[in-house]
Amino acid sequence: MRVSVCVGDYATTPYCIPGLELNVYSMEELCYCMKENAFLLDFSLMNDSLIDWIERQCGLKNLAKELYQLAHKTGSLSAFVVTILAYTGLYDGNVIREVEQVLKKGAGLSTVEKRKSQVDYLVRQKKFLPALRGYDQLLENWGEYEEDQGQQPAASTRAAILHNKGVAFAGLMRYGQAAECFREAYEISGSPEDYTA
């Protein structure tokens, strides 16, 4: 018989990871979800709800105190996640460094690029309808990104969104709509790759 020892208590109330919409009941589940979805994580993870859940539901007061400092001072998302991963001891140093690199790479992305990468992930998972909703939302809010960031996101990003929206339509066998998206992407970028799936 094999026994696994958990770090902290098993929660009676789950924590829903923002952006991933996954419920977790233990620190090990939280770590697994963060590791497997590191490229989808953003600053919404660094919130008081998660810290309170770690303290109250998992009974890890010292970790919660450390995370609070990171969330409310100058801590980065990568430092926040690495602190949790290192505390639980679920993964070795190499895995933790890989996760840290993914998070640091994502830190340089704009809001639009980060959200696009999250929606692109849905396409790779063949979840085409939610992906289409995500791309539509990105395109509908295009003007707001200019206000938030002080500049319009790159036209190449808009072309990439339209191209990938076409890929999602093609995945649903809605070829007419896919072709229209590819045409729009091509008109923006002038790249022949944007005119095909």
XYZ file of C-alpha atoms in Angstrom:
197
model
C 0.000 0.000 0.000
C 1.325 3.411 -0.986
C 0.510 6.499 1.076
C 0.820 10.064 -0.199
C 1.238 12.797 2.359
C -0.381 16.112 1.520
C 1.014 19.496 2.450
C -1.609 21.243 4.522
C -5.218 20.222 4.945
C -7.581 18.967 2.270
C -10.017 21.847 1.749
C -13.724 21.480 2.382
C -14.380 24.398 0.021
C -12.532 24.402 -3.314
C -10.632 27.309 -4.785
C -11.472 28.207 -8.405
C -8.323 29.272 -10.271
C -9.056 32.484 -12.209
C -8.670 32.194 -15.963
C -8.546 28.396 -15.810
C -11.925 27.963 -14.098
C -10.649 24.820 -12.363
C -11.589 23.901 -8.789
C -8.831 22.601 -6.522
C -9.098 21.075 -3.054
C -5.451 20.731 -2.039
C -2.080 22.386 -2.470
C -0.979 19.491 -4.665
C -3.934 20.024 -7.016
C -3.174 23.749 -7.109
C 0.479 23.072 -7.952
C -0.409 20.578 -10.675
C -2.822 23.030 -12.309
C -0.289 25.864 -12.157
C 2.477 23.697 -13.637
C 0.352 22.291 -16.464
C -1.147 25.680 -17.332
C 1.733 28.037 -16.528
C 1.485 29.855 -19.872
C -2.159 30.706 -19.134
C -1.575 32.223 -15.686
C -1.701 35.959 -15.139
C -1.720 38.425 -12.248
C -5.325 37.532 -11.398
C -3.826 34.532 -9.561
C -2.095 36.856 -7.077
C -5.202 37.676 -5.075
C -6.324 37.714 -1.468
C -8.934 35.007 -2.114
C -6.230 32.459 -2.937
C -4.090 33.564 -0.009
C -7.066 33.318 2.371
C -7.923 29.875 0.970
C -4.350 28.686 1.572
C -4.442 30.024 5.120
C -7.967 29.007 6.172
C -8.800 25.958 4.087
C -5.309 24.424 3.887
C -4.083 25.677 7.260
C -0.782 27.024 5.891
C -0.421 30.324 7.739
C 3.316 30.781 7.108
C 2.952 30.261 3.356
C -0.047 32.613 3.273
C 1.952 35.297 5.079
C 4.818 34.965 2.562
C 2.422 35.100 -0.387
C 0.658 38.148 1.046
C 3.985 40.013 1.043
C 4.589 39.057 -2.598
C 1.084 40.002 -3.697
C 1.065 43.377 -1.960
C 4.673 44.485 -2.397
C 6.848 44.118 -5.466
C 6.509 40.393 -6.040
C 6.237 39.058 -9.567
C 3.840 36.370 -10.748
C 6.766 33.999 -11.266
C 8.021 34.560 -7.681
C 4.493 34.000 -6.356
C 4.032 30.692 -8.204
C 7.580 29.470 -7.489
C 7.054 30.132 -3.777
C 3.975 27.887 -3.786
C 5.647 25.143 -5.853
C 8.788 25.141 -3.694
C 6.797 25.081 -0.445
C 4.833 21.971 -1.373
C 7.874 20.049 -2.606
C 5.785 18.281 -5.230
C 8.258 19.052 -8.045
C 12.038 19.082 -8.228
C 14.123 22.159 -8.937
C 14.324 21.548 -12.695
C 10.542 21.498 -13.087
C 10.165 24.618 -10.943
C 12.772 26.443 -13.058
C 10.926 25.451 -16.247
C 7.664 26.841 -14.855
C 9.467 30.022 -13.801
C 10.858 30.488 -17.327
C 7.394 30.050 -18.876
C 5.983 32.655 -16.479
C 8.806 35.123 -17.137
C 8.355 34.725 -20.879
C 4.627 35.439 -20.494
C 5.320 38.515 -18.351
C 6.539 40.368 -21.443
C 3.250 39.880 -23.262
C 0.636 42.590 -23.508
C -2.894 42.016 -22.215
C -4.058 41.243 -25.739
C -1.215 38.791 -26.421
C -1.741 37.040 -23.101
C -5.479 36.656 -23.680
C -4.836 35.534 -27.266
C -2.485 32.794 -26.049
C -5.209 31.605 -23.656
C -7.753 31.432 -26.495
C -5.204 29.795 -28.829
C -4.874 27.058 -26.205
C -8.604 26.350 -26.556
C -8.141 25.877 -30.314
C -5.306 23.395 -29.702
C -7.639 21.521 -27.354
C -10.288 21.508 -30.143
C -12.659 23.593 -28.004
C -13.664 25.645 -31.016
C -16.874 27.311 -29.798
C -15.341 28.797 -26.613
C -12.341 29.832 -28.719
C -14.576 31.686 -31.174
C -16.238 33.521 -28.285
C -12.793 34.449 -26.955
C -11.575 35.757 -30.309
C -14.804 37.726 -30.797
C -14.334 39.303 -27.372
C -10.750 40.275 -28.214
C -11.831 41.874 -31.482
C -14.843 43.637 -29.927
C -12.665 45.171 -27.194
C -9.850 46.226 -29.542
C -10.390 49.949 -28.900
C -10.301 49.457 -25.114
C -6.820 47.945 -25.286
C -5.620 51.196 -26.841
C -6.967 53.124 -23.841
C -5.546 50.655 -21.289
C -2.074 50.436 -22.790
C -1.785 53.865 -24.345
C -1.250 52.381 -27.793
C -3.040 50.221 -30.300
C -1.898 46.583 -30.231
C 0.127 45.571 -33.288
C -1.776 44.937 -36.506
C 0.081 41.625 -36.750
C -1.613 40.548 -33.502
C -5.030 41.384 -34.950
C -4.148 39.425 -38.113
C -3.058 36.457 -35.973
C -6.351 36.574 -34.048
C -8.345 36.582 -37.297
C -6.235 33.747 -38.712
C -6.739 31.594 -35.616
C -10.439 32.434 -35.604
C -10.467 31.044 -39.151
C -8.757 27.889 -37.892
C -11.491 27.511 -35.253
C -14.201 27.936 -37.895
C -12.452 25.347 -40.084
C -12.392 22.983 -37.103
C -16.185 23.300 -36.990
C -16.333 22.741 -40.773
C -17.709 26.252 -41.284
C -15.444 26.859 -44.243
C -17.116 29.994 -45.606
C -16.610 31.821 -42.303
C -13.073 30.425 -42.049
C -12.247 31.766 -45.523
C -13.585 35.205 -44.587
C -11.358 35.305 -41.487
C -8.320 34.200 -43.497
C -9.056 36.906 -46.102
C -9.293 39.610 -43.413
C -6.059 38.406 -41.823
C -4.322 38.481 -45.198
C -5.561 42.022 -45.911
C -4.053 43.208 -42.632
C -0.730 41.380 -42.782
C -0.144 40.705 -46.472
C 1.260 37.316 -45.478
C 0.168 34.298 -47.583
C 0.293 32.117 -44.429
C -2.662 34.093 -43.085
C -4.786 32.915 -45.975
C -4.681 29.222 -45.079
C -5.389 26.943 -42.156
